[in-house]
CSV table of C-alpha atoms and ligand atoms in Angstrom, one decimal:
chain,number,residue,atom,x,y,z
A,163,MET,CA,99.7,102.5,78.9
A,164,PHE,CA,98.7,100.1,81.6
A,165,SER,CA,97.9,96.6,80.5
A,166,VAL,CA,95.7,94.3,82.5
A,167,LEU,CA,98.2,91.6,81.7
A,168,ASP,CA,100.6,93.5,84.0
A,169,MET,CA,98.5,91.8,86.7
A,170,PHE,CA,100.2,88.6,85.6
A,171,THR,CA,104.0,89.0,85.5
A,172,ILE,CA,106.4,86.1,85.4
A,173,GLY,CA,108.7,86.3,88.3
A,174,VAL,CA,110.3,84.4,91.2
A,175,GLY,CA,109.1,83.4,94.7
A,176,PRO,CA,108.4,83.9,97.4
A,177,SER,CA,107.0,87.5,97.3
A,178,SER,CA,106.0,90.0,94.7
A,179,SER,CA,106.3,93.0,96.9
A,180,HIS,CA,109.3,91.7,98.9
A,181,THR,CA,111.2,89.8,96.3
A,182,VAL,CA,110.1,90.7,92.8
A,183,GLY,CA,109.6,94.4,93.4
A,184,PRO,CA,112.9,94.9,95.2
A,185,MET,CA,114.8,93.0,92.5
A,186,VAL,CA,113.2,95.2,89.8
A,187,ALA,CA,114.0,98.3,91.9
A,188,ALA,CA,117.6,97.3,92.3
A,189,HIS,CA,117.9,96.6,88.6
A,190,ALA,CA,116.3,100.0,87.8
A,191,PHE,CA,118.9,101.6,90.1
A,192,VAL,CA,121.9,100.0,88.4
A,193,ALA,CA,120.4,100.5,84.9
A,194,SER,CA,120.1,104.3,85.6
A,195,MET,CA,123.6,104.4,87.0
A,196,ARG,CA,124.9,102.6,83.9
A,197,ASP,CA,123.1,105.0,81.6
A,198,ALA,CA,124.7,107.9,83.5
A,199,GLY,CA,128.1,106.3,83.4
A,200,LEU,CA,128.3,106.0,87.2
A,201,VAL,CA,128.9,102.2,87.4
A,202,GLU,CA,132.6,102.7,86.6
A,203,ARG,CA,133.0,105.2,89.4
A,204,THR,CA,131.3,103.0,92.0
A,205,ASP,CA,133.3,101.0,94.5
A,206,ARG,CA,130.6,100.1,97.0
A,207,VAL,CA,126.8,100.0,97.2
A,208,ARG,CA,124.7,100.2,100.4
A,209,VAL,CA,121.1,99.2,100.4
A,210,THR,CA,118.7,100.2,103.3
A,211,LEU,CA,115.4,98.4,103.7
A,212,TYR,CA,112.7,100.1,105.6
A,213,GLY,CA,109.3,99.2,107.1
A,214,SER,CA,107.8,95.9,106.2
A,215,LEU,CA,110.8,95.1,103.9
A,216,SER,CA,113.1,95.3,106.9
A,217,LEU,CA,110.8,93.4,109.3
A,218,THR,CA,110.0,90.5,107.0
A,219,GLY,CA,112.6,90.9,104.3
A,220,LEU,CA,114.9,88.1,105.4
A,221,GLY,CA,112.1,85.5,105.3
A,222,HIS,CA,110.9,86.9,101.9
A,223,GLY,CA,114.4,86.8,100.4
A,224,THR,CA,114.4,90.6,99.9
A,225,ASP,CA,118.2,90.8,100.5
A,226,ARG,CA,118.9,88.1,97.9
A,227,ALA,CA,116.5,89.7,95.4
A,228,VAL,CA,118.2,93.0,95.8
A,229,MET,CA,121.6,91.5,95.4
A,230,ALA,CA,120.5,89.7,92.2
A,231,GLY,CA,119.0,93.0,90.9
A,232,LEU,CA,122.2,94.8,91.6
A,233,GLU,CA,124.0,92.2,89.5
A,234,GLY,CA,121.7,93.2,86.6
A,235,ASN,CA,119.1,90.3,86.9
A,236,VAL,CA,115.4,90.7,86.4
A,237,PRO,CA,112.7,88.4,87.9
A,238,ALA,CA,111.5,86.8,84.6
A,239,THR,CA,114.9,85.4,83.7
A,240,VAL,CA,117.0,85.2,86.9
A,241,ASP,CA,118.4,81.8,87.6
A,242,THR,CA,116.4,80.8,90.6
A,243,GLN,CA,119.2,78.5,91.9
A,244,HIS,CA,121.7,81.4,91.7
A,245,MET,CA,119.3,83.5,93.7
A,246,LEU,CA,119.0,80.9,96.5
A,247,ARG,CA,122.8,80.9,96.8
A,248,ILE,CA,123.7,84.5,96.0
A,249,ARG,CA,124.3,85.6,99.6
A,250,GLU,CA,126.8,82.8,100.2
A,251,THR,CA,128.4,83.3,96.8
A,252,CYS,CA,129.0,87.0,97.5
A,253,ALA,CA,130.3,86.2,101.0
A,254,LEU,CA,133.1,84.1,99.6
A,255,ASP,CA,135.1,87.2,98.8
A,256,ASP,CA,132.8,90.0,100.0
A,257,THR,CA,132.2,91.2,96.4
A,258,LEU,CA,129.2,91.7,94.1
A,259,ASN,CA,129.2,91.9,90.3
A,260,LEU,CA,127.6,95.4,89.9
A,261,ALA,CA,125.4,95.5,86.8
A,262,GLY,CA,127.1,92.3,85.7
A,263,VAL,CA,130.2,94.3,84.6
A,264,ARG,CA,132.1,95.6,87.6
A,265,ARG,CA,133.1,93.6,90.7
A,266,ILE,CA,132.8,95.9,93.8
A,267,GLY,CA,133.2,95.3,97.5
A,268,PHE,CA,130.0,94.1,99.2
A,269,ASP,CA,130.2,93.3,102.9
A,270,TYR,CA,126.7,91.9,103.6
A,271,ASP,CA,126.7,92.9,107.3
A,272,ARG,CA,127.7,96.5,106.5
A,273,ASP,CA,126.0,97.1,103.1
A,274,MET,CA,122.7,95.4,103.5
A,275,VAL,CA,120.9,97.4,106.2
A,276,PHE,CA,117.6,96.3,107.8
A,277,ASP,CA,116.3,99.5,109.4
A,278,LYS,CA,113.6,98.0,111.7
A,279,TRP,CA,112.7,101.2,113.4
A,280,ARG,CA,111.7,103.4,110.6
A,281,ARG,CA,109.5,103.4,107.5
A,282,MET,CA,109.0,105.9,104.7
A,283,ALA,CA,105.7,107.8,105.0
A,284,ALA,CA,104.7,107.3,101.4
A,285,HIS,CA,104.6,103.5,101.5
A,286,PRO,CA,105.7,100.7,104.0
A,287,ASN,CA,108.0,99.1,101.4
A,288,GLY,CA,110.7,101.7,100.9
A,289,MET,CA,114.3,101.1,99.9
A,290,ARG,CA,117.3,103.4,99.7
A,291,PHE,CA,120.2,102.7,97.3
A,292,GLN,CA,123.5,104.5,97.7
A,293,ALA,CA,126.6,104.2,95.6
A,294,PHE,CA,130.0,105.3,96.8
A,295,ASP,CA,133.4,105.8,95.1
A,296,ALA,CA,136.7,104.5,96.4
A,297,ASP,CA,137.0,107.6,98.7
A,298,GLY,CA,133.6,107.1,100.2
A,299,ASN,CA,132.0,110.0,98.4
A,300,LEU,CA,128.4,109.5,97.4
A,301,VAL,CA,128.1,108.9,93.7
A,302,ASP,CA,124.3,108.3,93.5
A,303,GLU,CA,121.4,107.9,95.8
A,304,GLN,CA,117.9,106.7,94.9
A,305,VAL,CA,114.7,105.8,96.8
A,306,TRP,CA,112.3,103.3,95.4
A,307,TYR,CA,109.1,101.8,96.6
A,308,SER,CA,107.8,98.3,96.0
A,309,ILE,CA,104.1,99.0,95.9
A,310,GLY,CA,102.7,95.4,95.5
A,311,GLY,CA,102.4,92.8,92.8
A,312,GLY,CA,106.0,93.5,91.7
A,313,PHE,CA,105.2,97.1,90.7
A,314,ILE,CA,107.7,99.8,91.7
A,315,ARG,CA,107.6,103.5,92.0
A,316,ARG,CA,110.5,105.9,92.3
A,317,GLY,CA,110.7,108.3,95.3
A,318,ALA,CA,113.2,111.0,96.3
A,319,PRO,CA,116.2,110.7,98.7
A,320,ASP,CA,114.5,113.3,101.0
A,321,ASP,CA,111.1,111.6,101.2
A,322,LEU,CA,109.6,111.8,104.6
A,323,MET,CA,110.6,109.1,107.1
A,324,ILE,CA,108.5,108.2,110.2
A,325,GLY,CA,108.7,105.7,113.1
A,326,ILE,CA,107.8,102.1,112.2
A,327,HIS,CA,104.4,102.3,114.1
A,328,GLU,CA,103.5,105.9,113.3
A,329,ARG,CA,100.6,106.6,111.0
A,330,PRO,CA,101.7,108.7,108.0
A,331,PRO,CA,100.7,112.3,108.2
A,332,GLU,CA,97.7,113.3,106.0
A,333,GLY,CA,98.7,113.6,102.4
A,334,SER,CA,102.1,112.0,102.7
A,335,SER,CA,101.1,108.4,101.7
A,336,PHE,CA,100.5,107.1,98.2
A,337,ALA,CA,97.2,105.8,99.7
A,338,ASP,CA,96.0,109.4,100.1
A,339,GLU,CA,96.3,110.1,96.4
A,340,ASP,CA,93.1,110.6,94.5
A,341,GLY,CA,92.3,108.0,91.9
A,342,GLY,CA,94.5,105.3,93.4
A,343,ASP,CA,97.8,104.2,91.9
A,344,SER,CA,99.2,106.6,89.3
A,345,GLY,CA,100.8,103.7,87.4
A,346,THR,CA,97.5,102.4,86.3
A,347,ASP,CA,96.1,104.7,83.6
A,348,PHE,CA,94.9,103.4,80.3
A,349,GLY,CA,96.5,105.4,77.5
A,350,PRO,CA,94.5,107.6,75.1
A,351,GLU,CA,94.5,104.8,72.5
A,352,ALA,CA,92.4,102.4,74.6
A,353,PRO,CA,88.9,102.5,73.1
A,354,TYR,CA,87.2,101.5,76.4
A,355,PRO,CA,88.9,103.0,79.4
A,356,PHE,CA,87.3,102.3,82.7
A,357,SER,CA,88.1,103.0,86.3
A,358,SER,CA,85.3,101.2,88.2
A,359,GLY,CA,83.3,98.1,88.1
A,360,SER,CA,80.1,100.0,87.3
A,361,GLU,CA,81.8,101.7,84.4
A,362,LEU,CA,83.1,98.4,83.1
A,363,VAL,CA,79.7,96.7,83.2
A,364,ALA,CA,78.0,99.8,81.6
A,365,LEU,CA,80.6,99.8,78.8
A,366,CYS,CA,80.0,96.1,78.1
A,367,ARG,CA,76.2,96.7,78.0
A,368,GLU,CA,76.5,99.8,75.7
A,369,HIS,CA,78.8,98.1,73.2
A,370,HIS,CA,77.4,94.6,73.5
A,371,LEU,CA,80.7,93.2,74.6
A,372,SER,CA,81.8,90.7,77.2
A,373,ILE,CA,84.4,91.9,79.7
A,374,ALA,CA,87.1,89.8,78.0
A,375,GLU,CA,86.2,91.2,74.5
A,376,LEU,CA,86.3,94.8,75.9
A,377,VAL,CA,89.7,94.2,77.5
A,378,TRP,CA,91.0,92.5,74.4
A,379,ALA,CA,90.1,95.7,72.4
A,380,ASN,CA,92.0,97.8,74.9
A,381,GLU,CA,95.0,95.5,74.9
A,382,THR,CA,95.2,95.3,71.1
A,383,ALA,CA,94.9,99.1,70.6
A,384,THR,CA,98.7,99.5,71.0
A,385,ARG,CA,100.0,96.0,70.5
A,386,SER,CA,99.3,93.4,67.8
A,387,ALA,CA,96.8,90.7,68.5
A,388,VAL,CA,99.6,88.1,68.0
A,389,GLN,CA,101.7,89.8,70.7
A,390,VAL,CA,98.9,89.9,73.2
A,391,ARG,CA,98.0,86.3,72.6
A,392,THR,CA,101.6,85.3,72.9
A,393,ASP,CA,101.9,87.0,76.3
A,394,ILE,CA,98.7,85.3,77.5
A,395,ASP,CA,99.9,81.9,76.3
A,396,LYS,CA,103.2,82.4,78.1
A,397,VAL,CA,101.4,83.2,81.4
A,398,TRP,CA,99.3,80.1,81.0
A,399,ARG,CA,102.3,77.9,80.2
A,400,VAL,CA,104.3,79.1,83.2
A,401,MET,CA,101.2,78.5,85.4
A,402,ARG,CA,101.0,74.9,84.1
A,403,GLU,CA,104.7,74.3,84.6
A,404,CYS,CA,104.4,75.7,88.1
A,405,VAL,CA,101.6,73.3,89.0
A,406,ASP,CA,103.6,70.4,87.4
A,407,HIS,CA,106.8,71.3,89.3
A,408,GLY,CA,104.9,71.7,92.6
A,409,CYS,CA,103.2,68.3,92.1
A,410,THR,CA,106.4,66.4,91.3
A,411,SER,CA,109.0,68.2,93.4
A,412,THR,CA,111.4,65.9,95.1
A,413,GLU,CA,112.1,68.4,97.9
A,414,THR,CA,110.4,67.4,101.1
A,415,VAL,CA,110.7,70.6,103.2
A,416,LEU,CA,110.4,74.3,102.3
A,417,PRO,CA,113.4,76.6,103.0
A,418,GLY,CA,113.4,79.2,105.8
A,419,GLY,CA,113.7,77.2,109.0
A,420,LEU,CA,110.1,76.5,109.9
A,421,ASP,CA,110.4,73.0,108.4
A,422,VAL,CA,107.1,73.3,106.7
A,423,PRO,CA,106.7,70.1,104.5
A,424,ARG,CA,105.8,70.2,100.9
A,425,ARG,CA,102.5,68.5,100.7
A,426,ALA,CA,101.6,68.8,97.0
A,427,PRO,CA,103.7,65.8,95.8
A,428,ARG,CA,102.2,63.3,98.2
A,429,MET,CA,98.7,64.7,97.7
A,430,TYR,CA,99.1,64.5,94.0
A,431,GLU,CA,100.2,60.8,94.1
A,432,ARG,CA,97.2,60.0,96.3
A,433,LEU,CA,94.7,61.9,94.3
A,434,ALA,CA,96.0,60.6,91.0
A,435,SER,CA,95.9,57.0,92.1
A,436,ASN,CA,92.5,57.2,93.7
A,437,SER,CA,90.7,59.5,91.4
A,438,ASP,CA,87.9,57.0,90.9
A,439,VAL,CA,87.5,56.0,94.5
A,440,LEU,CA,83.7,55.6,94.5
A,441,LYS,CA,83.7,53.1,91.6
A,442,ARG,CA,86.5,51.1,93.2
A,443,GLY,CA,84.4,50.6,96.3
A,444,ARG,CA,86.3,52.8,98.6
A,445,SER,CA,84.6,54.3,101.6
A,446,ARG,CA,82.6,57.5,101.4
A,447,ARG,CA,85.2,59.0,103.7
A,448,ASP,CA,87.9,58.4,101.1
A,449,ALA,CA,85.6,59.8,98.5
A,450,VAL,CA,85.1,63.0,100.4
A,451,LEU,CA,88.8,63.4,101.0
A,452,GLU,CA,90.1,62.5,97.7
A,453,SER,CA,87.6,62.5,94.8
A,454,SER,CA,85.9,65.9,95.2
A,455,ASP,CA,86.8,68.7,92.8
A,456,ALA,CA,87.8,70.7,95.9
A,457,ALA,CA,90.6,68.2,96.7
A,458,TRP,CA,92.1,68.8,93.3
A,459,VAL,CA,91.6,72.6,93.6
A,460,ASN,CA,93.5,72.4,97.0
A,461,LEU,CA,96.3,70.4,95.2
A,462,PHE,CA,96.7,72.9,92.4
A,463,ALA,CA,96.8,75.8,94.9
A,464,LEU,CA,99.3,74.1,97.2
A,465,ALA,CA,101.5,73.1,94.3
A,466,VAL,CA,101.9,76.7,93.1
A,467,SER,CA,102.2,78.2,96.6
A,468,GLU,CA,104.8,75.7,97.6
A,469,GLU,CA,106.8,76.4,94.4
A,470,ASN,CA,106.5,80.1,95.4
A,471,ALA,CA,107.7,79.5,98.9
A,472,GLY,CA,110.6,77.5,97.6
A,473,GLY,CA,111.8,80.4,95.4
A,474,GLY,CA,110.7,78.9,92.2
A,475,ARG,CA,109.5,80.4,88.9
A,476,ILE,CA,106.0,81.8,89.4
A,477,VAL,CA,103.3,84.0,87.8
A,478,THR,CA,102.6,86.9,90.1
A,479,ALA,CA,98.8,86.8,90.1
A,480,PRO,CA,98.3,89.5,91.3
A,481,THR,CA,100.9,88.9,94.0
A,482,ASN,CA,103.2,86.0,94.8
A,483,GLY,CA,101.7,85.3,98.2
A,484,SER,CA,98.3,84.8,96.5
A,485,ALA,CA,99.8,83.3,93.3
A,486,GLY,CA,98.1,79.9,93.8
A,487,ILE,CA,94.5,81.0,93.6
A,488,ILE,CA,94.1,81.9,89.9
A,489,PRO,CA,96.1,79.0,88.6
A,490,ALA,CA,94.1,76.6,90.8
A,491,VAL,CA,90.8,77.9,89.6
A,492,LEU,CA,92.0,78.0,86.0
A,493,HIS,CA,93.2,74.4,86.3
A,494,TYR,CA,89.8,73.5,87.7
A,495,TYR,CA,88.3,74.9,84.6
A,496,TRP,CA,90.8,73.2,82.4
A,497,HIS,CA,90.5,69.7,84.0
A,498,PHE,CA,86.9,69.6,85.1
A,499,MET,CA,84.9,71.4,82.3
A,500,ASP,CA,84.2,69.3,79.3
A,501,ASP,CA,84.4,72.1,76.8
A,502,ALA,CA,87.5,73.8,78.3
A,503,ASN,CA,89.8,75.2,75.6
A,504,GLU,CA,92.6,77.7,75.0
A,505,GLU,CA,90.1,80.4,74.1
A,506,GLY,CA,88.5,79.9,77.5
A,507,VAL,CA,91.9,80.4,79.2
A,508,VAL,CA,92.3,83.7,77.3
A,509,THR,CA,88.8,84.8,78.4
A,510,PHE,CA,89.5,83.8,82.0
A,511,LEU,CA,92.8,85.7,82.2
A,512,LEU,CA,91.5,88.9,80.5
A,513,THR,CA,88.5,89.0,82.8
A,514,ALA,CA,90.4,88.3,85.9
A,515,GLY,CA,93.0,90.9,84.9
A,516,ALA,CA,90.3,93.5,84.5
A,517,ILE,CA,89.1,92.9,88.0
A,518,GLY,CA,92.6,92.9,89.3
A,519,TYR,CA,93.1,96.3,87.7
A,520,LEU,CA,90.2,97.7,89.7
A,521,PHE,CA,91.7,96.5,92.9
A,522,LYS,CA,95.1,97.9,92.1
A,523,ARG,CA,93.7,101.2,90.8
A,524,ASN,CA,91.1,101.9,93.5
A,525,ALA,CA,92.6,100.2,96.6
A,526,SER,CA,95.8,98.1,96.8
A,527,ILE,CA,97.1,94.6,96.2
A,528,SER,CA,99.8,95.0,98.7
A,529,GLY,CA,99.7,93.1,102.0
A,530,ALA,CA,102.0,95.7,103.6
A,531,GLU,CA,99.4,98.4,102.7
A,532,VAL,CA,96.1,96.7,103.4
A,533,GLY,CA,96.7,93.3,104.8
A,534,CYS,CA,96.0,89.9,103.2
A,535,GLN,CA,92.6,91.0,102.0
A,536,GLY,CA,94.5,93.0,99.3
A,537,GLU,CA,96.4,89.9,98.2
A,538,VAL,CA,94.3,86.8,98.7
A,539,GLY,CA,91.0,88.7,98.6
A,540,SER,CA,91.9,90.4,95.3
A,541,ALA,CA,93.1,87.1,93.8
A,542,CYS,CA,89.9,85.3,95.0
A,543,SER,CA,87.8,88.0,93.4
A,544,MET,CA,89.8,87.9,90.1
A,545,ALA,CA,89.5,84.1,90.0
A,546,ALA,CA,85.8,84.1,90.6
A,547,ALA,CA,85.3,86.7,87.8
A,548,GLY,CA,87.4,84.6,85.4
A,549,LEU,CA,85.5,81.4,86.1
A,550,ALA,CA,82.1,83.1,85.9
A,551,ALA,CA,83.2,84.5,82.5
A,552,VAL,CA,84.2,81.1,81.0
A,553,LEU,CA,81.0,79.6,82.3
A,554,GLY,CA,79.1,82.1,80.2
A,555,GLY,CA,78.2,84.6,82.9
A,556,THR,CA,76.9,88.0,81.9
A,557,PRO,CA,79.0,91.0,82.8
A,558,GLU,CA,76.6,91.5,85.8
A,559,GLN,CA,77.1,87.9,86.9
A,560,VAL,CA,80.9,88.3,86.6
A,561,GLU,CA,80.8,91.4,88.6
A,562,ASN,CA,78.6,89.7,91.2
A,563,ALA,CA,81.0,86.7,91.4
A,564,ALA,CA,84.0,89.1,91.8
A,565,GLU,CA,82.1,91.0,94.6
A,566,ILE,CA,81.3,87.8,96.5
A,567,GLY,CA,85.0,86.8,96.1
A,568,ILE,CA,86.2,89.9,97.9
A,569,GLU,CA,83.4,90.5,100.3
A,570,HIS,CA,84.1,87.4,102.4
A,571,ASN,CA,87.8,88.1,102.6
A,572,LEU,CA,87.4,91.7,103.9
A,573,GLY,CA,89.4,92.3,107.1
A,574,LEU,CA,91.9,89.5,106.4
A,575,THR,CA,95.1,90.3,108.1
A,576,CYS,CA,98.7,89.5,107.0
A,577,ASP,CA,100.6,87.8,109.7
A,578,PRO,CA,103.1,85.4,108.1
A,579,VAL,CA,104.9,83.2,110.7
A,580,GLY,CA,108.6,83.8,110.7
A,581,GLY,CA,108.2,86.4,107.9
A,582,LEU,CA,107.9,83.5,105.5
A,583,VAL,CA,105.3,83.2,102.8
A,584,GLN,CA,104.3,79.8,104.1
A,585,ILE,CA,101.9,79.9,107.2
A,586,PRO,CA,99.1,80.9,106.7
A,587,CYS,CA,99.7,81.8,103.1
A,588,ILE,CA,99.9,78.3,101.4
A,589,GLU,CA,96.7,76.9,102.8
A,590,ARG,CA,95.0,80.3,102.5
A,591,ASN,CA,95.5,80.0,98.7
A,592,ALA,CA,93.7,76.7,98.7
A,593,MET,CA,90.8,78.0,100.8
A,594,ALA,CA,90.4,81.1,98.7
A,595,ALA,CA,90.5,79.1,95.4
A,596,ASN,CA,87.5,77.1,96.6
A,597,THR,CA,85.8,80.3,97.9
A,598,ALA,CA,86.1,81.7,94.4
A,599,ILE,CA,84.5,78.6,92.9
A,600,ASN,CA,81.7,78.8,95.5
A,601,ALA,CA,81.2,82.5,94.7
A,602,VAL,CA,80.7,81.6,91.1
A,603,ARG,CA,78.1,79.0,92.0
A,604,MET,CA,76.1,81.6,93.8
A,605,ALA,CA,76.5,84.3,91.2
A,606,MET,CA,75.6,82.1,88.3
A,607,LEU,CA,72.4,80.9,89.9
A,608,GLY,CA,71.3,84.5,90.1
A,609,ASP,CA,70.6,87.1,87.4
A,610,GLY,CA,73.5,89.4,88.4
A,611,SER,CA,71.5,91.7,90.5
A,612,HIS,CA,72.8,92.1,94.1
A,613,ILE,CA,73.0,94.6,96.9
A,614,VAL,CA,76.7,95.3,97.5
A,615,THR,CA,78.6,96.4,94.4
A,616,LEU,CA,82.1,95.4,93.6
A,617,ASP,CA,83.1,99.0,93.8
A,618,GLN,CA,81.7,99.3,97.3
A,619,ALA,CA,83.5,96.2,98.4
A,620,ILE,CA,86.8,97.4,96.9
A,621,GLU,CA,86.4,100.8,98.7
A,622,THR,CA,85.5,98.9,101.9
A,623,MET,CA,88.7,96.9,101.5
A,624,ARG,CA,90.7,100.1,101.1
A,625,GLU,CA,89.3,101.8,104.1
A,626,THR,CA,89.6,98.6,106.2
A,627,GLY,CA,93.2,98.4,105.2
A,628,GLU,CA,93.8,102.0,106.2
A,629,ASP,CA,92.4,101.3,109.6
A,630,MET,CA,94.2,98.1,110.1
A,631,MET,CA,97.0,98.2,112.7
A,632,ALA,CA,100.5,98.0,111.2
A,633,LYS,CA,101.2,94.8,113.1
A,634,TYR,CA,98.7,93.0,110.8
A,635,LYS,CA,100.3,94.4,107.6
A,636,GLU,CA,103.2,92.1,106.6
A,637,THR,CA,105.3,93.1,109.6
A,638,SER,CA,105.1,89.7,111.4
A,639,LYS,CA,104.5,91.6,114.6
A,640,GLY,CA,100.9,90.3,115.2
A,641,GLY,CA,98.5,87.5,114.7
A,642,LEU,CA,99.8,84.0,114.0
A,643,ALA,CA,103.3,85.4,113.6
A,644,VAL,CA,103.5,86.1,117.3
A,645,ASN,CA,101.3,83.2,118.6
A,646,VAL,CA,103.1,80.4,116.9
A,647,VAL,CA,106.3,79.7,118.7
A,648,GLU,CA,109.3,79.5,116.4
A,649,CYS,CA,111.8,76.8,117.4
B,1924,SF4,S1,99.4,86.4,104.9
B,1924,SF4,FE1,98.6,86.9,102.9
B,1924,SF4,S2,99.4,89.0,102.4
B,1924,SF4,FE2,100.6,88.1,104.1
B,1924,SF4,S3,102.4,87.2,103.1
B,1924,SF4,FE3,100.8,85.6,103.3
B,1924,SF4,S4,99.6,85.6,101.4
B,1924,SF4,FE4,100.8,87.5,101.5
């Protein structure tokens, strides 16, 4: 049964689709080999990355994530420092500790293949895992897809392959499937299953429930209330730790070669020391720069996004590239609302999760599938919904805020410079967090009635993503990625 809390998984930076998903897939591959007794027969493993994973995988750490997964690690608990060094560690003797139990040969140049010319028709983030015995015989072969937000889906070794710029033939892509992502069904136990924004609002009306109350009932249909609450508290704790780490990091530059500076620590020092600038007789210019709520929201978003870019522990929300937006708006609620409390945090996350579910089910949260509108746009919409809910918005006002949050991100392309989740991603999180808050201002001053529905905006996002050229979908072959010269 799908849980809306699956929209908030604890993982590792810098990318949910290119780091978290591939690690989960590699782990699933070795777990199934272990169950089938094949690990002992394996002397070598080859991994081939296709499509977007091959084009931007190096910058996103896909290779390191896959290697960590092959060693038996999972994103929630992997040692982030080990991950940063794993390629060099394995290169010392060209071996890898398969499933954590068997040291096998692993020559990075031979066994980690970036196929930049082909992609799998079903999804741009395809991976092929092959295991060989000592005589070079194939022991096992599996195809997996990283479908966004850290979610994976298994394919078959003979799945259709096409050229990197080819459009998938009709019916061959997951995007063609009716009803969206098959991994997003509520089980029969859920008392209030919904598949669209209009259904969600209608259910709330009919049963006199808020969106958060309705989602809570679904979540606790198969798990205890204590367990659900524990999971939510854990998500909130990791979000807070992430903001803290980002604000106090002693690293000055992000990894990857672009020499992008970490800005959150300096910004934090300045904001924290000048938080009362008007009273202290500072200029209005300083006040505008430093004392507005927006400056703090920027800081929260940059702190998380920089942690993500640095390969730190992160809550995927709903993806890693967009992971700064929801924590930034939630911290805004936490620090700037007088009556903020833990119950409000629960309401925020359950509501945001419900909206994220609609994006994942009916369109996509994968930048490689629909561009950045699917990542930052979805997160902006989710954050707007969460904030509207804790401000006492009706289900209609929450839906309105969520709709504004995505509408003005429609068409947003994914063009990360150098294939790194840094430019434009980090600042884009700050911009979208403030957009979400602004969306709430507009929605809460209305009565919830509006012309474009959230469902229409989500469908528009899906169609726009389908029409978007591949070079704007996490391939680093268009946009800023080609107009910013790399030194
Ligand atoms: S541009 Fe957007 S979708 Fe692309 S990597 Fe950055 S945050 Fe993700």
